Every structure is written in structure tokens, then in C-alpha cells.
Short mmCIF file of C-alpha atoms and ligand atoms in Angstrom, two decimals:
data_model
loop_
_atom_site.label_atom_id
_atom_site.label_comp_id
_atom_site.label_asym_id
_atom_site.label_seq_id
_atom_site.Cartn_x
_atom_site.Cartn_y
_atom_site.Cartn_z
CA MET G 1227 -6.11 2.15 1.39
CA PHE G 1228 -8.31 1.19 -1.47
CA SER G 1229 -7.93 -0.53 -4.49
CA ARG G 1230 -5.43 1.27 -7.41
CA GLU G 1231 -8.25 1.12 -9.57
CA ILE G 1232 -10.26 3.58 -7.36
CA TYR G 1233 -7.83 6.17 -7.39
CA ILE G 1234 -7.04 5.81 -10.80
CA GLN G 1235 -10.92 6.34 -11.56
CA ARG G 1236 -11.15 9.16 -9.57
CA ARG G 1237 -8.37 11.30 -11.38
CA GLU G 1238 -9.22 10.18 -14.54
CA GLU G 1239 -12.57 11.31 -13.84
CA LEU G 1240 -11.16 14.71 -12.30
CA ILE G 1241 -9.44 15.51 -15.74
CA ASN G 1242 -11.94 15.21 -17.49
CA LYS G 1243 -14.03 17.44 -15.43
CA VAL G 1244 -11.06 20.31 -15.19
CA LYS G 1245 -10.77 19.89 -18.63
CA SER G 1246 -7.40 22.02 -19.32
CA GLY G 1247 -4.03 22.99 -17.50
CA ILE G 1248 -2.56 21.58 -14.70
CA ILE G 1249 -4.04 20.55 -10.90
CA LEU G 1250 -1.54 21.01 -7.90
CA MET G 1251 -2.60 19.48 -4.96
CA PRO G 1252 -0.15 19.08 -2.10
CA GLY G 1253 -0.74 17.07 0.92
CA ASN G 1254 -0.56 17.93 4.89
CA ASP G 1255 2.83 18.61 6.70
CA GLU G 1256 3.44 17.98 10.15
CA VAL G 1257 2.65 21.02 12.28
CA PRO G 1258 4.46 22.00 15.62
CA MET G 1259 2.81 21.81 18.91
CA ASN G 1260 5.82 23.63 20.91
CA TYR G 1261 8.75 22.67 18.90
CA ALA G 1262 9.29 20.98 15.14
CA ALA G 1263 10.06 17.13 16.69
CA ASN G 1264 6.78 17.16 18.77
CA PRO G 1265 4.04 17.86 16.35
CA TYR G 1266 0.25 17.67 16.72
CA TYR G 1267 -1.32 14.19 15.87
CA PHE G 1268 -0.75 14.63 11.91
CA ARG G 1269 -3.89 14.52 9.67
CA GLN G 1270 -3.57 14.27 5.84
CA ASP G 1271 -5.62 16.59 3.69
CA SER G 1272 -8.87 14.88 3.24
CA THR G 1273 -8.62 15.94 -0.88
CA PHE G 1274 -5.31 14.51 -1.38
CA LEU G 1275 -5.92 11.62 0.75
CA TYR G 1276 -9.15 11.19 -2.25
CA TYR G 1277 -7.10 11.47 -5.04
CA PHE G 1278 -3.67 9.92 -3.95
CA GLY G 1279 -4.35 8.03 -0.72
CA LEU G 1280 -1.32 8.16 0.83
CA ASP G 1281 -1.37 8.93 4.50
CA LEU G 1282 2.22 10.72 4.69
CA PRO G 1283 3.12 14.26 5.44
CA GLY G 1284 5.61 16.09 3.17
CA LEU G 1285 4.07 15.03 -0.29
CA SER G 1286 1.76 16.97 -3.11
CA GLY G 1287 0.32 15.53 -6.01
CA VAL G 1288 0.51 17.08 -9.72
CA ILE G 1289 -2.07 16.33 -12.33
CA ASP G 1290 -1.11 17.32 -15.69
CA VAL G 1291 -4.87 17.62 -17.08
CA ASP G 1292 -3.73 18.43 -21.00
CA GLU G 1293 -1.20 15.43 -21.30
CA ASN G 1294 -3.22 12.97 -18.74
CA ASN G 1295 -0.67 12.72 -16.68
CA CYS G 1296 -0.33 12.29 -12.58
CA ILE G 1297 3.65 12.68 -10.38
CA LEU G 1298 3.83 12.12 -7.22
CA PHE G 1299 6.48 14.55 -5.39
CA GLY G 1300 8.14 13.18 -2.35
CA ASP G 1301 11.66 12.22 -0.63
CA ASP G 1302 12.14 8.65 0.22
CA PRO G 1303 13.27 8.34 4.20
CA GLY G 1304 16.93 8.97 4.77
CA LEU G 1305 19.07 7.31 7.14
CA ASP G 1306 18.55 9.63 9.76
CA ASP G 1307 14.74 9.20 9.26
CA ILE G 1308 14.77 5.16 9.62
CA ILE G 1309 16.88 5.18 12.99
CA TRP G 1310 14.39 7.78 14.33
CA MET G 1311 11.20 6.50 13.00
CA GLY G 1312 12.12 3.23 11.64
CA PRO G 1313 12.08 1.62 8.18
CA GLN G 1314 9.56 2.56 5.70
CA GLU G 1315 8.61 1.18 2.01
CA SER G 1316 9.91 3.21 -0.90
CA LEU G 1317 7.65 5.66 -2.17
CA THR G 1318 7.78 4.22 -5.71
CA ASP G 1319 6.12 1.67 -4.12
CA GLN G 1320 3.66 3.42 -2.42
CA ALA G 1321 2.94 5.45 -5.17
CA ALA G 1322 2.22 2.05 -7.02
CA GLU G 1323 -0.41 1.03 -4.91
CA VAL G 1324 -2.16 4.07 -6.01
CA GLY G 1325 -1.60 3.50 -9.30
CA ILE G 1326 1.07 6.37 -10.46
CA GLU G 1327 4.26 5.55 -11.93
CA ASN G 1328 5.71 8.52 -11.44
CA VAL G 1329 7.40 9.88 -8.18
CA SER G 1330 10.02 12.74 -8.55
CA PRO G 1331 11.88 14.21 -5.46
CA SER G 1332 9.88 17.14 -3.71
CA GLY G 1333 12.61 19.77 -4.84
CA ASN G 1334 11.68 19.14 -8.45
CA LEU G 1335 8.11 20.37 -7.85
CA GLU G 1336 9.22 23.77 -8.11
CA ASN G 1337 10.71 23.33 -11.69
CA VAL G 1338 7.43 21.49 -12.73
CA LEU G 1339 5.12 24.56 -11.34
CA ASN G 1340 8.10 27.35 -12.88
CA LYS G 1341 7.71 25.49 -16.37
CA ALA G 1342 3.94 25.44 -16.13
CA ILE G 1343 3.65 29.22 -15.38
CA LYS G 1344 6.23 30.15 -18.00
CA ASP G 1345 4.11 28.29 -20.96
CA ASP G 1346 1.62 30.37 -19.53
CA ARG G 1347 -0.61 27.50 -17.97
CA THR G 1348 -3.62 27.64 -15.74
CA VAL G 1349 -2.49 25.72 -12.26
CA HIS G 1350 -5.28 25.23 -10.30
CA PHE G 1351 -5.44 24.52 -6.45
CA LEU G 1352 -7.88 24.72 -3.90
CA PRO G 1353 -8.80 27.04 -1.26
CA PRO G 1354 -5.83 26.57 1.49
CA TYR G 1355 -7.42 26.44 4.84
CA ARG G 1356 -3.76 26.29 6.68
CA GLU G 1357 -1.38 29.41 6.80
CA GLU G 1358 1.46 26.72 5.71
CA GLN G 1359 -0.70 25.90 2.88
CA THR G 1360 -1.00 29.74 1.93
CA ALA G 1361 2.75 30.32 2.63
CA LYS G 1362 3.75 27.40 0.47
CA TYR G 1363 0.95 28.52 -2.78
CA ALA G 1364 2.38 32.20 -2.42
CA SER G 1365 6.43 30.68 -3.06
CA THR G 1366 5.87 28.17 -5.22
CA LEU G 1367 3.68 30.04 -7.55
CA HIS G 1368 4.85 33.48 -7.19
CA ILE G 1369 1.55 35.15 -5.61
CA LYS G 1370 1.43 37.27 -2.88
CA GLY G 1371 0.18 35.45 0.08
CA GLU G 1372 -3.14 37.82 0.07
CA LEU G 1373 -3.92 36.95 -3.14
CA VAL G 1374 -3.90 33.08 -3.17
CA LEU G 1375 -7.54 32.33 -2.00
CA LYS G 1376 -8.50 34.60 -4.65
CA LYS G 1377 -6.99 32.67 -6.94
CA ALA G 1378 -7.81 29.18 -6.05
CA SER G 1379 -9.59 27.68 -8.75
CA ALA G 1380 -13.22 27.56 -9.07
CA ASN G 1381 -13.55 25.21 -11.73
CA LEU G 1382 -11.26 22.52 -9.57
CA THR G 1383 -13.33 23.31 -6.52
CA LYS G 1384 -16.59 22.29 -8.32
CA ALA G 1385 -15.20 19.47 -9.65
CA VAL G 1386 -13.81 17.89 -6.20
CA ILE G 1387 -17.04 18.90 -4.44
CA GLU G 1388 -19.04 17.07 -7.04
CA GLN G 1389 -17.14 13.77 -6.98
CA ARG G 1390 -16.94 13.82 -3.21
CA SER G 1391 -20.34 14.26 -2.68
CA VAL G 1392 -21.30 11.30 -3.83
CA LYS G 1393 -20.14 7.99 -1.95
CA ILE G 1394 -19.43 4.82 -3.73
CA ASP G 1395 -19.90 1.76 -1.32
CA GLU G 1396 -16.43 1.16 -0.50
CA GLU G 1397 -16.58 4.61 1.19
CA ILE G 1398 -20.37 4.17 2.72
CA LYS G 1399 -18.21 0.63 4.06
CA GLU G 1400 -15.56 2.95 5.52
CA ILE G 1401 -18.15 4.93 7.22
CA GLU G 1402 -19.98 1.84 8.48
CA LYS G 1403 -16.42 1.19 10.55
CA ALA G 1404 -16.10 4.38 11.47
CA HIS G 1405 -19.75 4.13 13.04
CA ALA G 1406 -18.88 0.92 14.42
CA ILE G 1407 -16.06 2.76 16.78
CA ALA G 1408 -18.88 5.30 17.59
CA TYR G 1409 -21.08 2.66 18.43
CA GLU G 1410 -18.40 1.61 21.36
CA MET G 1411 -17.64 5.49 22.20
CA HIS G 1412 -21.56 6.08 22.78
CA THR G 1413 -22.58 3.26 24.91
CA THR G 1414 -19.45 3.16 26.97
CA ALA G 1415 -20.34 7.04 27.78
CA MET G 1416 -23.98 6.09 28.30
CA ARG G 1417 -22.94 3.03 30.81
CA MET G 1418 -19.95 5.65 32.61
CA ALA G 1419 -22.64 8.61 32.86
CA LYS G 1420 -22.76 7.80 37.03
CA ALA G 1421 -23.34 10.63 39.96
CA GLY G 1422 -19.81 11.91 41.40
CA ILE G 1423 -18.07 11.65 38.09
CA TYR G 1424 -16.70 13.85 36.16
CA GLU G 1425 -17.26 14.84 32.29
CA ARG G 1426 -13.36 14.54 31.15
CA ASP G 1427 -13.69 10.49 33.07
CA ILE G 1428 -16.26 9.97 30.01
CA ALA G 1429 -14.53 12.28 27.43
CA GLY G 1430 -10.84 10.56 28.19
CA ALA G 1431 -12.48 7.25 27.71
CA ILE G 1432 -14.19 7.37 24.97
CA GLU G 1433 -11.44 9.55 22.76
CA GLY G 1434 -9.16 6.33 23.71
CA ILE G 1435 -11.79 3.81 22.22
CA ALA G 1436 -11.01 5.96 18.94
CA LEU G 1437 -7.40 5.86 19.29
CA ALA G 1438 -7.69 2.22 20.27
CA ALA G 1439 -9.47 1.43 17.13
CA GLY G 1440 -6.51 2.81 14.82
CA GLY G 1441 -7.68 6.06 14.17
CA TYR G 1442 -8.79 9.01 15.55
CA VAL G 1443 -11.79 11.13 16.66
CA ALA G 1444 -13.76 13.06 13.88
CA PHE G 1445 -13.68 16.17 15.76
CA PRO G 1446 -13.07 17.48 19.39
CA VAL G 1447 -15.48 15.51 21.77
CA ILE G 1448 -18.34 17.77 22.64
CA LEU G 1449 -19.76 16.05 26.08
CA SER G 1450 -21.10 18.10 28.91
CA ARG G 1451 -24.10 18.58 31.01
CA HIS G 1452 -24.31 21.58 29.42
CA GLY G 1453 -25.77 20.74 26.09
CA GLU G 1454 -27.49 23.99 25.79
CA ILE G 1455 -23.61 24.67 24.97
CA LEU G 1456 -23.95 23.84 21.30
CA HIS G 1457 -20.33 22.53 20.85
CA ASN G 1458 -19.13 22.73 24.52
CA HIS G 1459 -15.38 21.28 24.35
CA HIS G 1460 -14.70 21.54 28.44
CA HIS G 1461 -15.45 18.39 30.35
CA SER G 1462 -14.48 19.86 33.95
CA ASN G 1463 -18.08 19.40 35.29
CA LEU G 1464 -18.89 17.06 38.17
CA LEU G 1465 -22.21 14.99 37.09
CA ARG G 1466 -24.83 15.19 39.40
CA ASP G 1467 -27.99 12.89 39.64
CA GLY G 1468 -30.73 14.65 37.72
CA ASP G 1469 -28.21 15.85 35.39
CA MET G 1470 -28.44 14.86 31.54
CA VAL G 1471 -25.35 14.36 29.66
CA ILE G 1472 -25.14 15.67 25.85
CA ASN G 1473 -22.34 13.29 23.89
CA ASP G 1474 -21.60 14.68 20.62
CA SER G 1475 -18.69 12.41 19.34
CA GLY G 1476 -17.34 10.03 16.69
CA ALA G 1477 -14.67 8.63 14.83
CA GLU G 1478 -12.61 8.72 12.01
CA ASN G 1479 -11.38 5.14 11.25
CA PHE G 1480 -8.25 4.14 9.77
CA MET G 1481 -9.12 5.16 6.55
CA HIS G 1482 -10.35 8.65 7.96
CA TYR G 1483 -14.27 8.17 6.98
CA ALA G 1484 -16.39 10.35 9.90
CA SER G 1485 -19.09 9.07 12.02
CA ASP G 1486 -20.84 11.72 13.87
CA ILE G 1487 -23.25 11.04 16.48
CA THR G 1488 -25.33 12.48 19.37
CA ARG G 1489 -26.78 10.92 22.17
CA THR G 1490 -28.41 12.90 25.25
CA PHE G 1491 -28.66 10.76 28.80
CA PRO G 1492 -30.15 10.51 31.79
CA VAL G 1493 -27.06 10.71 35.04
CA SER G 1494 -29.19 8.85 37.52
CA GLY G 1495 -30.41 6.40 34.64
CA LYS G 1496 -34.21 7.69 34.66
CA PHE G 1497 -35.33 10.99 33.12
CA THR G 1498 -37.22 13.55 34.79
CA ILE G 1499 -40.82 14.34 33.57
CA GLN G 1500 -39.57 17.35 32.39
CA GLN G 1501 -36.49 15.82 30.97
CA ARG G 1502 -38.73 13.14 28.94
CA GLU G 1503 -41.47 15.55 27.32
CA ILE G 1504 -38.54 17.77 25.61
CA TYR G 1505 -36.71 14.28 24.49
CA GLU G 1506 -40.22 12.69 23.06
CA ILE G 1507 -40.59 16.10 20.62
CA VAL G 1508 -36.21 15.86 19.52
CA LEU G 1509 -36.93 11.95 18.95
CA LYS G 1510 -40.36 12.67 16.90
CA ALA G 1511 -38.29 15.30 15.07
CA GLN G 1512 -35.80 13.52 14.32
CA LYS G 1513 -37.27 10.05 13.17
CA GLU G 1514 -39.86 12.21 11.07
CA THR G 1515 -37.10 13.87 9.39
CA ILE G 1516 -34.97 10.69 8.94
CA ASN G 1517 -37.60 9.09 6.65
CA SER G 1518 -38.37 12.02 4.54
CA ILE G 1519 -34.83 11.71 3.33
CA LYS G 1520 -35.25 10.73 -0.38
CA PRO G 1521 -33.42 11.41 -3.94
CA GLY G 1522 -34.89 15.03 -5.07
CA GLU G 1523 -36.08 16.06 -1.50
CA LYS G 1524 -34.78 19.52 -0.43
CA ASN G 1525 -32.69 19.32 3.09
CA LYS G 1526 -33.93 23.07 3.49
CA ASP G 1527 -37.55 21.47 3.45
CA ILE G 1528 -36.43 19.03 5.88
CA HIS G 1529 -34.61 21.37 8.12
CA LEU G 1530 -38.07 23.37 8.09
CA LYS G 1531 -39.93 19.86 9.12
CA ALA G 1532 -37.65 19.47 11.71
CA ALA G 1533 -38.73 22.92 12.85
CA THR G 1534 -42.47 22.25 12.53
CA ILE G 1535 -42.37 19.26 14.52
CA ILE G 1536 -40.66 21.11 17.38
CA THR G 1537 -43.16 23.97 17.27
CA ASP G 1538 -45.88 21.87 17.55
CA GLY G 1539 -44.21 20.10 20.48
CA LEU G 1540 -43.69 23.09 22.29
CA LYS G 1541 -46.71 24.08 22.11
CA ASP G 1542 -48.46 21.55 23.17
CA LEU G 1543 -46.42 22.12 26.46
CA GLY G 1544 -47.32 25.55 26.57
CA LEU G 1545 -44.01 26.99 26.01
CA MET G 1546 -44.84 28.02 22.14
CA ARG G 1547 -48.56 29.56 20.64
CA GLY G 1548 -49.66 30.62 17.88
CA ASP G 1549 -49.59 29.51 14.48
CA THR G 1550 -46.89 27.08 13.53
CA SER G 1551 -46.32 27.97 10.04
CA GLU G 1552 -45.85 31.35 10.77
CA ALA G 1553 -44.23 30.92 13.65
CA VAL G 1554 -41.68 28.91 11.98
CA LYS G 1555 -41.63 30.81 8.62
CA LYS G 1556 -40.53 34.05 10.33
CA GLY G 1557 -38.11 31.93 12.87
CA ALA G 1558 -39.62 31.90 16.15
CA HIS G 1559 -38.49 28.59 16.66
CA ALA G 1560 -34.87 29.28 16.73
CA LEU G 1561 -35.05 30.29 20.32
CA PHE G 1562 -34.78 26.50 21.03
CA PHE G 1563 -33.19 24.74 17.88
CA PRO G 1564 -30.69 27.61 16.72
CA HIS G 1565 -28.62 25.60 14.62
CA GLY G 1566 -29.28 23.43 11.32
CA LEU G 1567 -30.53 19.76 10.95
CA GLY G 1568 -27.16 18.55 9.54
CA HIS G 1569 -24.26 18.63 7.32
CA MET G 1570 -22.62 16.09 4.46
CA MET G 1571 -20.14 13.57 6.27
CA GLY G 1572 -17.52 11.76 4.46
CA LEU G 1573 -13.34 11.94 4.83
CA ASP G 1574 -14.36 14.96 6.64
CA VAL G 1575 -17.11 15.21 9.65
CA HIS G 1576 -18.20 18.48 8.15
CA ASP G 1577 -17.40 17.39 4.67
CA MET G 1578 -15.88 19.57 2.29
CA GLU G 1579 -16.35 22.47 5.11
CA ASN G 1580 -12.78 23.86 3.91
CA LEU G 1581 -14.16 24.08 0.32
CA GLY G 1582 -17.18 26.65 0.86
CA GLU G 1583 -19.84 25.66 3.17
CA ASP G 1584 -22.46 27.25 0.37
CA LEU G 1585 -20.69 25.36 -2.79
CA VAL G 1586 -20.93 22.07 -0.74
CA GLY G 1587 -24.61 22.32 1.06
CA TYR G 1588 -26.43 25.16 -1.57
CA ASP G 1589 -26.66 25.58 -5.68
CA LYS G 1590 -28.60 27.84 -8.07
CA GLU G 1591 -31.99 26.66 -6.59
CA VAL G 1592 -31.81 26.53 -2.98
CA LYS G 1593 -29.53 29.58 -1.60
CA ARG G 1594 -28.72 30.09 2.14
CA SER G 1595 -31.50 31.97 4.03
CA ASP G 1596 -30.00 35.05 6.48
CA GLN G 1597 -32.67 34.44 9.16
CA PHE G 1598 -31.21 33.62 12.61
CA GLY G 1599 -31.35 29.59 12.81
CA LEU G 1600 -32.09 28.78 9.57
CA ALA G 1601 -29.10 30.53 8.23
CA TYR G 1602 -26.45 27.93 10.19
CA LEU G 1603 -28.02 25.01 8.04
CA ARG G 1604 -25.32 23.34 6.30
CA LEU G 1605 -26.64 21.25 4.32
CA GLY G 1606 -30.22 22.83 2.03
CA LYS G 1607 -30.10 21.66 -1.72
CA LYS G 1608 -31.76 18.52 -3.19
CA LEU G 1609 -29.93 15.02 -2.01
CA GLN G 1610 -29.00 12.91 -4.38
CA PRO G 1611 -28.32 8.86 -3.76
CA GLY G 1612 -24.81 8.44 -2.38
CA TYR G 1613 -24.87 11.54 -0.23
CA VAL G 1614 -24.46 10.62 3.09
CA LEU G 1615 -25.25 13.35 6.00
CA THR G 1616 -26.20 13.67 9.75
CA ILE G 1617 -29.87 14.72 11.09
CA GLU G 1618 -29.50 16.23 14.34
CA PRO G 1619 -32.56 18.37 15.79
CA GLY G 1620 -32.34 19.44 19.28
CA ILE G 1621 -34.08 21.65 21.81
CA TYR G 1622 -32.34 24.25 24.02
CA PHE G 1623 -32.52 26.50 26.77
CA ILE G 1624 -30.06 28.98 26.25
CA PRO G 1625 -30.31 31.46 29.22
CA GLU G 1626 -28.26 34.70 27.36
CA LEU G 1627 -30.54 33.66 24.47
CA ILE G 1628 -33.61 33.83 26.38
CA ARG G 1629 -33.28 36.60 27.92
CA THR G 1630 -32.11 38.88 25.13
CA TRP G 1631 -35.10 38.07 23.30
CA GLN G 1632 -37.45 38.64 26.41
CA LYS G 1633 -35.59 42.10 26.92
CA GLU G 1634 -36.79 42.71 23.08
CA LYS G 1635 -40.40 41.19 23.25
CA LYS G 1636 -38.79 39.02 20.30
CA PHE G 1637 -42.09 37.08 19.11
CA GLU G 1638 -43.98 37.15 22.03
CA GLU G 1639 -47.00 36.52 19.84
CA TYR G 1640 -45.17 32.53 19.47
CA ILE G 1641 -43.63 32.22 22.58
CA ASP G 1642 -44.55 32.42 25.98
CA TYR G 1643 -41.65 33.53 28.34
CA GLY G 1644 -43.66 33.21 31.33
CA ARG G 1645 -42.91 29.82 31.71
CA LEU G 1646 -39.20 29.59 30.21
CA GLY G 1647 -38.62 30.20 34.12
CA ASP G 1648 -39.04 26.67 34.93
CA TYR G 1649 -36.52 25.69 32.04
CA ILE G 1650 -33.97 28.28 32.65
CA GLU G 1651 -31.31 25.47 33.87
CA PHE G 1652 -32.84 22.34 32.07
CA GLY G 1653 -29.75 22.34 29.36
CA GLY G 1654 -30.01 21.09 25.99
CA ILE G 1655 -30.66 17.75 24.08
CA ARG G 1656 -30.06 16.73 20.39
CA ILE G 1657 -30.16 13.67 18.90
CA GLU G 1658 -27.77 12.86 16.04
CA ASP G 1659 -27.83 9.76 13.38
CA ASP G 1660 -25.59 8.96 10.12
CA ILE G 1661 -27.51 8.51 7.19
CA VAL G 1662 -27.14 6.88 3.55
CA VAL G 1663 -29.17 8.53 0.70
CA THR G 1664 -30.31 5.69 -1.53
CA GLU G 1665 -31.84 4.96 -4.98
CA ASP G 1666 -35.25 5.00 -3.66
CA GLY G 1667 -34.63 6.32 -0.05
CA HIS G 1668 -32.41 6.32 2.50
CA ARG G 1669 -30.32 3.70 4.95
CA ILE G 1670 -29.58 4.73 8.46
CA ILE G 1671 -25.60 3.76 8.54
CA GLY G 1672 -24.54 0.84 11.43
CA LYS G 1673 -25.90 -0.49 14.63
CA PRO G 1674 -28.47 1.08 15.84
CA ILE G 1675 -27.45 3.05 19.19
CA PRO G 1676 -29.40 3.17 21.87
CA LYS G 1677 -32.38 6.07 21.32
CA SER G 1678 -35.49 5.72 22.59
CA ILE G 1679 -36.34 6.77 26.21
CA GLU G 1680 -36.28 3.35 27.44
CA GLU G 1681 -33.18 1.88 25.41
CA VAL G 1682 -31.21 4.86 26.82
CA GLU G 1683 -32.81 4.46 30.36
CA GLU G 1684 -31.96 0.38 30.39
CA ILE G 1685 -28.06 1.19 28.82
CA CYS G 1686 -27.44 4.03 31.61
CA GLN G 1687 -28.16 1.71 34.67
CA GLU G 1688 -25.67 -0.42 33.57
CA SER G 1689 -22.17 0.08 34.57
CA VAL G 1690 -19.02 -0.45 32.28
N1 LIG K 2772 -20.16 17.28 15.82
C1 LIG K 2772 -20.75 18.45 15.25
C2 LIG K 2772 -21.85 18.40 14.71
O1 LIG K 2772 -22.38 17.61 15.02
O2 LIG K 2772 -21.80 18.84 13.35
MN1 MN K 2773 -22.15 15.87 16.01
MN1 MN K 2774 -23.18 16.44 13.20
#
């Protein structure tokens, strides 16, 4: 965990922003997989981690804004817990490490909340994203389950987003550690990708790297010869010479900071000419958009720059035609690039998505578009120093989408459907890196992972 001063300062800043009432901030609980004693991997709530730092189930934090006071509710392990799970530091000692002096048994939480409700004080809480949380808010705050989301505090949500969006140096260091794990995951995958092995051989090995590093994967591994399926979590295909593999994966380090990297590479260790041509366009879009990152730039404009580079590149290959800026404005390129250029990253891989994508990625100045493709852009607003974001353009040939648009004769003035027959089994290419916005520009996080055609072919020809 970070130093106690960091947690104290974060809670103080939150108190200053929220101004009045009390804040209820529960951590996560264990979730049973098939019976209670057989739980899923425990993942603490990211906002609880941010303000309270403790990575244990069964805790709740209360911040009394009016009294400038914090209480941690939770129970010390009993003898039974110690017999089955081993000895643990007392909750009071653990709380002291994050600067909290008041620890109270979990059974007292309801009394404190009842008193606050009786005194007509506002109890702020964040929108829940697990059914168990909704049920807990409903029972402890005496509100109907279906009203919980509605009653979540807009004021608290806004304050948390403001704070968590800007990463301090200590957080960037943790993200760098998560990136170092992703470096191993990605270079291992490139070396392993040989004809005759299954996708799951690689997916399992790289997930093992994340676990062996003391953390977990930041999201389910996307590893497939079907790169055109944007978030494909199935790993059952056999790899063959001539295939490309897309590997979109990252790790959470021990502190739960994420990395999120995508590389696309040839199974045979050699791209075909057709693959190289598309790869070069995606790589150009990725590098040039990264170069545009600086404070004050709107990420929506950077996304549109990627769309422009992709459209120009596809025009050079004869797959698109007509006026580039018109095609991009109307969204014709989204046949090939149907997703957003990137998202915020931090304690969550899509940082704070549970608090509301529009609240994290948009503001009064930049509104989310409803156009196909651009609508999926998670981060559109102006960038600020301390933001960490991904840049992940791609070009995909999605047979169902191509056939649908072709039948509708959609954007025929910009798309040469006649030429797409040669690409129908192409798959897709995406390249993704993690970037921190600095005072005067940006920095790509971590040791560079092979990305140019030459670097990628070289490492794919090595063996593990
Ligand atoms: N890992 C999913 C994404 O790139 O956003
Ligand atoms: Mn990714
Ligand atoms: Mn991503």
C-alpha cells in the first residue's frame, strides 16, 4: 500500500469536495463461485482501495464530512478464521497503516447509519455495480432496491472521478510495474505463437505470468486468431501458418493498478504482404495519435485523427475512396474501425467505468456522439496532466458487418465493396499502448514492447 499520508490526504480532499453529510464507502465481499466456501478471486472495490487501501473482504468505510472523521467497520478474524486461513494482523493495526484510528465492529455500521438518517443527514454513496452492493445499500439505508441507483450521490461521484482521474507519481510507478508484467506476457505470447499450438496454450501461459507476479489479469485475456472479434474471450482455435494472433491483455499488479496492451503478430513469424499493408496503417495511426497527446487536446479530436489516417491508408489500398474528411465526418471508416481510440486507465482497466462512462470521459464541452463507431469512444474530453489513457486503433474486416452494409449500399461513395472479397478472412489488427499525459506532452509507459514489423517478426521467430 502507499504511505498513510497519501490515504489521509485523499480522504481530506474528498471531504473538502463533498462539503457536507456522511459518505458510506463499502469494500467488496467474497462472491461464491458454486458455494460460499469456494469463492471467485477476491477483487476489492477500486474506490475503496483508493481511499482506504485495505485489500480485504467484509469492510466498510464511513467518512463523516461534517465531523471530519473516518471510521472503518469490520471484524477481526476469530479463531475459526485463523485455523482455516492463518493468522492475520489485527484490523486496528491494518487501519493504522492507512491513517485510520477508529475501527468498529461491522455490526455497528447500521446504528451509525440509522442515526444519520434520523438526524436527516445526507448519506452519500456511489452507484453500485454488484447486486450484493445494491442489496446492502437497500437494507442498511432502508430504501427500495430499485431506488438505490437513483439515490446514489452525484456530488460524491463527481468528486471521486475528479480525484482518481489525475494520477500522482506513486500511482504511475504502480502502473509501470503492471506494464512490466504485461511486457513479459506479450513477449512470451509472441515467442509461443507457432503453428500447431492452441490459442489456449498461450492464453493460459500469459495468465500464469500475471498470477506469478503476485497480481491478476486486469481483464479476461483476449487472444485469438480472430482479431476481427473485438473482445473474443474464447481460446479454442488451433494456430496455423499464415494466421495472425491478436493479444489484448494486461496485468493488475499487487496494488491493483492495471496495464492494457495489444499486439498483433504472425504465427509463422512473417506477415504476408496483405497483412503488412494493413499493419502499417494501424501502426501509423497509433504512433501519430500518441504524438498528438498533450494537455488541452480533446481526445475526441485525437480519435478523429486516427480515423483520418486509417481512411487515407485504406484509400491508398483502394478499399476506400472519396473525400477523407467527409468520409470520417459521416462515419464511413467505422466499417473498419468500429470502436473508440482508448480509455482512462488506473485502478480499473477502464478506469471508473462503474461510476458512469460519460461522467469519466465527457463533460459540458465535449459530448458523446451517437454515430456508429464514434459512440463507443470512452474518453472524449480534454486531456490533463496526470491522466493515464490507452491508445488502441485497429482495422478489422468483420464479415457480418461488411455484408450488412454492402446489402444496404451504405457509404458506397466511400467504400469499394468489390475489393473487400479478398479481405473477408483477414481478421483484424489492433495495437495498444498506455500513455501518461505530462505537463508538456506525454510519455509512453514502460519498456517498449516489440511493435514495428521488423521487431515483431524477429521476436515471433524466437522460441520460448
Ligand atoms: N482490454 C480491453 C480494451 O482494450 O479496452
Ligand atoms: Mn486492451
Ligand atoms: Mn484498452
